[in-house]
Each structure stands twice: as C-alpha cells, then as structure tokens.
GROMACS .gro file of C-alpha atoms in nm:
model
  249
    1ASP     CA    1   1.122  -3.419   1.943
    2TYR     CA    2   0.815  -3.461   2.162
    3TYR     CA    3   0.600  -3.258   1.924
    4ARG     CA    4   0.652  -3.521   1.653
    5THR     CA    5   0.684  -3.845   1.847
    6HIS     CA    6   0.491  -3.837   2.175
    7ARG     CA    7   0.166  -3.977   2.032
    8ARG     CA    8  -0.037  -4.046   1.723
    9LEU     CA    9  -0.204  -3.727   1.613
   10TYR     CA   10  -0.566  -3.675   1.711
   11PHE     CA   11  -0.714  -3.505   1.407
   12LEU     CA   12  -1.081  -3.569   1.496
   13ASP     CA   13  -1.254  -3.322   1.722
   14MET     CA   14  -1.296  -3.451   2.076
   15GLN     CA   15  -1.644  -3.372   2.203
   16PHE     CA   16  -1.693  -3.260   2.560
   17SER     CA   17  -1.919  -3.556   2.639
   18GLU     CA   18  -1.974  -3.867   2.425
   19ALA     CA   19  -2.115  -4.159   2.623
   20VAL     CA   20  -2.177  -4.408   2.339
   21ASN     CA   21  -1.814  -4.488   2.265
   22ASN     CA   22  -1.675  -4.308   2.571
   23THR     CA   23  -1.457  -4.082   2.356
   24GLY     CA   24  -1.560  -3.751   2.513
   25ILE     CA   25  -1.345  -3.539   2.743
   26VAL     CA   26  -1.572  -3.628   3.036
   27GLN     CA   27  -1.550  -4.002   2.979
   28GLN     CA   28  -1.179  -4.015   2.900
   29THR     CA   29  -1.100  -3.802   3.204
   30ARG     CA   30  -1.266  -4.050   3.439
   31ASP     CA   31  -1.103  -4.344   3.261
   32MET     CA   32  -0.759  -4.189   3.290
   33ALA     CA   33  -0.804  -4.089   3.653
   34ARG     CA   34  -0.975  -4.422   3.736
   35VAL     CA   35  -1.272  -4.260   3.906
   36ASP     CA   36  -1.648  -4.250   3.860
   37SER     CA   37  -1.895  -3.965   3.822
   38THR     CA   38  -1.950  -3.942   4.198
   39GLN     CA   39  -1.583  -3.896   4.273
   40TRP     CA   40  -1.525  -3.651   3.986
   41PRO     CA   41  -1.855  -3.497   3.869
   42THR     CA   42  -1.903  -3.315   3.541
   43SER     CA   43  -1.892  -2.974   3.710
   44ARG     CA   44  -1.535  -3.044   3.820
   45ILE     CA   45  -1.439  -3.148   3.467
   46VAL     CA   46  -1.593  -2.825   3.334
   47ASN     CA   47  -1.376  -2.622   3.571
   48SER     CA   48  -1.061  -2.810   3.477
   49ALA     CA   49  -1.133  -2.788   3.104
   50ASN     CA   50  -1.197  -2.414   3.124
   51ASN     CA   51  -0.880  -2.359   3.327
   52TRP     CA   52  -0.682  -2.546   3.063
   53LEU     CA   53  -0.857  -2.346   2.791
   54ASP     CA   54  -0.746  -2.026   2.966
   55LYS     CA   55  -0.390  -2.158   2.979
   56ILE     CA   56  -0.388  -2.235   2.606
   57THR     CA   57  -0.539  -1.894   2.529
   58GLY     CA   58  -0.284  -1.710   2.740
   59TYR     CA   59   0.008  -1.894   2.584
   60ALA     CA   60  -0.131  -1.860   2.230
   61ILE     CA   61  -0.176  -1.485   2.265
   62GLY     CA   62   0.170  -1.445   2.416
   63ALA     CA   63   0.341  -1.658   2.153
   64ASP     CA   64   0.128  -1.565   1.853
   65ARG     CA   65   0.243  -1.239   1.693
   66ARG     CA   66   0.136  -1.310   1.336
   67PHE     CA   67  -0.176  -1.526   1.330
   68GLU     CA   68  -0.381  -1.344   1.597
   69TRP     CA   69  -0.518  -1.663   1.753
   70ASP     CA   70  -0.889  -1.688   1.831
   71ASP     CA   71  -1.118  -1.962   1.966
   72THR     CA   72  -1.290  -2.123   1.667
   73ASN     CA   73  -1.615  -2.168   1.860
   74HIS     CA   74  -1.677  -1.794   1.847
   75THR     CA   75  -1.944  -1.714   1.588
   76GLU     CA   76  -1.825  -1.361   1.506
   77LEU     CA   77  -1.490  -1.229   1.388
   78PRO     CA   78  -1.268  -1.062   1.649
   79GLU     CA   79  -1.340  -0.708   1.541
   80GLY     CA   80  -1.593  -0.440   1.626
   81LYS     CA   81  -1.693  -0.081   1.561
   82ARG     CA   82  -1.779   0.215   1.780
   83ASP     CA   83  -1.848   0.582   1.736
   84LEU     CA   84  -1.570   0.836   1.720
   85THR     CA   85  -1.693   1.108   1.959
   86VAL     CA   86  -1.615   1.478   1.936
   87SER     CA   87  -1.361   1.601   2.194
   88VAL     CA   88  -1.302   1.246   2.329
   89THR     CA   89  -0.951   1.101   2.299
   90ASP     CA   90  -0.968   0.800   2.535
   91TYR     CA   91  -1.161   0.486   2.439
   92SER     CA   92  -1.202   0.155   2.619
   93PHE     CA   93  -1.290  -0.173   2.448
   94LEU     CA   94  -1.399  -0.413   2.722
   95LEU     CA   95  -1.644  -0.660   2.564
   96ASP     CA   96  -1.721  -0.788   2.217
   97GLU     CA   97  -2.074  -0.811   2.074
   98GLN     CA   98  -2.125  -1.155   2.235
   99GLY     CA   99  -2.014  -1.040   2.579
  100ASN     CA  100  -1.666  -1.198   2.570
  101THR     CA  101  -1.395  -1.008   2.752
  102ILE     CA  102  -1.145  -0.838   2.522
  103LEU     CA  103  -0.798  -0.925   2.647
  104THR     CA  104  -0.587  -0.712   2.417
  105LEU     CA  105  -0.620  -0.493   2.109
  106THR     CA  106  -0.428  -0.584   1.795
  107GLY     CA  107  -0.517  -0.279   1.585
  108VAL     CA  108  -0.743   0.024   1.545
  109ASP     CA  109  -0.873   0.183   1.223
  110ILE     CA  110  -1.041   0.519   1.163
  111LEU     CA  111  -1.317   0.590   0.910
  112THR     CA  112  -1.190   0.844   0.658
  113GLY     CA  113  -1.360   0.931   0.329
  114GLY     CA  114  -1.580   0.622   0.348
  115TYR     CA  115  -1.291   0.382   0.408
  116TYR     CA  116  -1.115   0.255   0.717
  117GLU     CA  117  -0.750   0.350   0.745
  118PRO     CA  118  -0.524   0.197   1.012
  119LEU     CA  119  -0.410   0.421   1.295
  120GLN     CA  120  -0.041   0.388   1.373
  121PRO     CA  121   0.040   0.257   1.720
  122VAL     CA  122   0.291   0.453   1.930
  123ASN     CA  123   0.430   0.413   2.279
  124ARG     CA  124   0.464   0.686   2.536
  125ASN     CA  125   0.804   0.543   2.631
  126ASP     CA  126   0.946   0.605   2.284
  127GLU     CA  127   1.213   0.874   2.265
  128ASP     CA  128   1.029   1.060   1.988
  129TYR     CA  129   0.692   1.054   2.169
  130ASP     CA  130   0.515   1.387   2.115
  131SER     CA  131   0.454   1.564   2.446
  132SER     CA  132   0.139   1.724   2.298
  133PHE     CA  133  -0.010   1.380   2.221
  134GLY     CA  134  -0.387   1.390   2.269
  135GLN     CA  135  -0.400   1.762   2.341
  136VAL     CA  136  -0.438   1.920   1.995
  137SER     CA  137  -0.758   1.914   1.786
  138GLY     CA  138  -0.745   1.743   1.448
  139ILE     CA  139  -0.791   1.415   1.265
  140PRO     CA  140  -0.635   1.125   1.461
  141SER     CA  141  -0.363   0.929   1.287
  142GLN     CA  142  -0.202   0.750   1.583
  143TYR     CA  143  -0.303   0.582   1.906
  144ASP     CA  144  -0.127   0.493   2.227
  145LYS     CA  145  -0.243   0.172   2.394
  146ILE     CA  146  -0.238   0.285   2.755
  147ALA     CA  147  -0.375  -0.052   2.873
  148ASP     CA  148  -0.447  -0.385   2.706
  149ASN     CA  149  -0.789  -0.267   2.588
  150ILE     CA  150  -0.776   0.112   2.634
  151ILE     CA  151  -0.635   0.361   2.383
  152ARG     CA  152  -0.567   0.734   2.359
  153LEU     CA  153  -0.582   0.912   2.023
  154ASP     CA  154  -0.309   1.155   1.923
  155ALA     CA  155  -0.558   1.428   1.821
  156ILE     CA  156  -0.883   1.552   1.972
  157PRO     CA  157  -1.167   1.464   1.728
  158THR     CA  158  -1.350   1.769   1.596
  159ALA     CA  159  -1.665   1.579   1.501
  160THR     CA  160  -1.866   1.273   1.598
  161VAL     CA  161  -1.856   0.994   1.337
  162THR     CA  162  -2.089   0.695   1.360
  163ASN     CA  163  -1.882   0.375   1.364
  164GLY     CA  164  -1.580   0.599   1.320
  165LEU     CA  165  -1.348   0.350   1.488
  166ARG     CA  166  -1.296  -0.013   1.397
  167PHE     CA  167  -1.097  -0.223   1.640
  168HIS     CA  168  -0.936  -0.567   1.623
  169PHE     CA  169  -0.873  -0.777   1.932
  170GLN     CA  170  -0.805  -1.104   2.104
  171ARG     CA  171  -1.054  -1.224   2.362
  172THR     CA  172  -1.141  -1.489   2.616
  173PRO     CA  173  -1.223  -1.834   2.477
  174SER     CA  174  -1.562  -1.997   2.440
  175TYR     CA  175  -1.599  -2.178   2.772
  176PHE     CA  176  -1.763  -2.511   2.846
  177ALA     CA  177  -2.080  -2.555   3.050
  178ALA     CA  178  -2.198  -2.866   3.231
  179THR     CA  179  -2.482  -2.898   2.980
  180ASP     CA  180  -2.247  -2.922   2.681
  181THR     CA  181  -2.229  -3.251   2.495
  182THR     CA  182  -2.120  -3.225   2.131
  183LYS     CA  183  -1.919  -2.906   2.177
  184SER     CA  184  -1.545  -2.947   2.111
  185PRO     CA  185  -1.264  -2.721   2.230
  186GLY     CA  186  -1.214  -2.424   1.996
  187VAL     CA  187  -0.848  -2.508   1.948
  188ALA     CA  188  -0.664  -2.732   1.704
  189PRO     CA  189  -0.776  -3.099   1.741
  190ILE     CA  190  -0.415  -3.194   1.802
  191LEU     CA  191  -0.440  -3.015   2.138
  192HIS     CA  192  -0.765  -3.175   2.254
  193ARG     CA  193  -0.603  -3.457   2.451
  194GLY     CA  194  -0.460  -3.196   2.685
  195PHE     CA  195  -0.808  -3.128   2.825
  196VAL     CA  196  -0.834  -3.490   2.936
  197ILE     CA  197  -0.491  -3.491   3.097
  198ALA     CA  198  -0.549  -3.156   3.272
  199SER     CA  199  -0.878  -3.269   3.423
  200ALA     CA  200  -0.745  -3.610   3.523
  201TYR     CA  201  -0.446  -3.444   3.687
  202ASP     CA  202  -0.672  -3.201   3.879
  203CYS     CA  203  -0.877  -3.499   3.992
  204ALA     CA  204  -0.575  -3.690   4.119
  205LEU     CA  205  -0.438  -3.381   4.292
  206THR     CA  206  -0.771  -3.299   4.457
  207LEU     CA  207  -0.856  -3.652   4.570
  208GLY     CA  208  -0.501  -3.755   4.657
  209LEU     CA  209  -0.493  -4.044   4.410
  210GLN     CA  210  -0.194  -4.273   4.375
  211ASN     CA  211  -0.157  -4.200   4.004
  212ILE     CA  212  -0.073  -3.832   4.067
  213GLN     CA  213   0.294  -3.876   3.977
  214ALA     CA  214   0.222  -4.042   3.644
  215LEU     CA  215  -0.035  -3.776   3.556
  216SER     CA  216   0.206  -3.501   3.660
  217ILE     CA  217   0.456  -3.633   3.406
  218GLU     CA  218   0.185  -3.639   3.141
  219MET     CA  219   0.092  -3.279   3.226
  220GLN     CA  220   0.452  -3.166   3.179
  221LYS     CA  221   0.466  -3.343   2.844
  222GLU     CA  222   0.137  -3.186   2.737
  223GLU     CA  223   0.255  -2.835   2.826
  224GLN     CA  224   0.574  -2.891   2.628
  225PHE     CA  225   0.370  -3.027   2.338
  226MET     CA  226   0.151  -2.715   2.340
  227LYS     CA  227   0.454  -2.484   2.342
  228GLU     CA  228   0.614  -2.669   2.052
  229TYR     CA  229   0.288  -2.664   1.859
  230PHE     CA  230   0.261  -2.286   1.876
  231GLY     CA  231   0.634  -2.252   1.822
  232ASN     CA  232   0.610  -2.443   1.494
  233ARG     CA  233   0.318  -2.250   1.347
  234GLY     CA  234   0.372  -2.053   1.030
  235MET     CA  235   0.622  -2.294   0.881
  236ASP     CA  236   0.490  -2.196   0.536
  237ASN     CA  237   0.616  -1.840   0.581
  238GLU     CA  238   0.921  -1.740   0.386
  239GLN     CA  239   1.231  -1.755   0.599
  240LYS     CA  240   1.455  -1.453   0.568
  241ILE     CA  241   1.824  -1.455   0.644
  242ARG     CA  242   1.954  -1.136   0.798
  243PRO     CA  243   2.319  -1.051   0.859
  244ALA     CA  244   2.432  -1.034   1.220
  245ASN     CA  245   2.692  -0.806   1.365
  246ILE     CA  246   2.989  -1.017   1.472
  247CYS     CA  247   3.275  -0.884   1.674
  248PHE     CA  248   3.606  -1.063   1.616
  249ARG     CA  249   3.853  -1.042   1.901
   0.00000   0.00000   0.00000
C-alpha cells in the first residue's frame, strides 16, 4: 500500500530552515514549487506549515485513542494540577503551564490520602445518569465532561485542597515562527515531507502556478499516507479475537 511503497522513509528530522544543503522545509518548499523567496516568502511558509501541523494534530487526536498523541517539541508533559475548591463543582482547563490551548481532557484525578486516584468519567446521556449529579455534598468520585475542556464533579467538595485535581490533556502543537531555523516539526520524522508538500501546494494555489495539479495529487497522497501512519500505530499491541454474533438465515 501507499504507506509502505510511496517513498523511501525520511528518518532524519527535517529542520524548518537549512540553507547550507537546502534540506530545510523552507528551501525544499521553494524548490518543489519552483519559486523564489520573493514569490513565496518565509512568512507564507510558516502559515502553511502551521496549518498542516494543525491538520496532523486534529487527525492524530481523533484517531489516537490509546497513545494520547502530543507534539514532541513541548517541554512539559501534558498534565497539570489545580486546587479543588470548596462548594465548586465546575472546572475549566483552558491553557497549560506554557500557554498552549488545551483541546480536550483525557482524564482527571483527585488527591485522596496523599495519592491521586482517577475520577471515573460519566456522560449525562447515559441511561443510568444520576439526576442528582453535582448537587449533593461529598467526596467526588466521578466527573462529566460537559465540554472538551470543562468538567462537572458528581459531588460538591466540602473542603478546599491545594492541587486537589490533576488533569491530563491533549493540546495545540508547538507552532513555527519565521525566526525558526533548526526547529523540526514535533511529529514523527516520517511525516515531515508533508510540510513541504503542503506549503508548495498552498504556493501553487495562491499564485496560480501551472504545477498545481501535480502538487494536488501529491497532497492527496500525503493525506492518505498520514491516515495510514496513524492507522498502523500500536502494531505491537496484543491482538484479541472476539466472537461476533452471526445470524444465519
């Protein structure tokens, strides 16, 4: 399939800009689009690269239910702590410690007896959802994610606990800036070529270049490659065979 055969694998990190051997995203973009720095300046390449980074992030989060994907350029783990406040049941988690936007929560823990214990997620649409959820005082044991980064606890806290909640999340990627040089995309090196193709395609589309059709085909291939890459992750996990209900007629 395309995932295995469409190219030789690029295992070395591709820097954003590398002018000595012209192997950076900036240089390869202009080579592929057949333009110069006046026609397609670095600021345009930054925008294209960040748009493609957003696309990878969105697809990775949507497809990744086990590995909890995160941009490897982030310097801190995707988790944080905040106070559990007396009489407060609703909590929002909007930014991480570095100011990155939290896109979705993947888990919440509560500090109990000096240790963090996971709160169980529930959904208000479940048939057994307790109608008194969040209205009775006590020690929380469940949470309802009422938005991607907002939760409601099942019990009203009776005391304030410093760092009483620990939360895990997925966030926006580490974006490029026009001043970047040695920075590489915080995704697997095998996906780095996509940044070149995406920016070259944007260039051809914006400037009305004759190579737009060829680059459009490359973009479609790159999107398929990305989907197959994430679809084939976790191949080292044990495969379990489960019986299926079959109706014979």
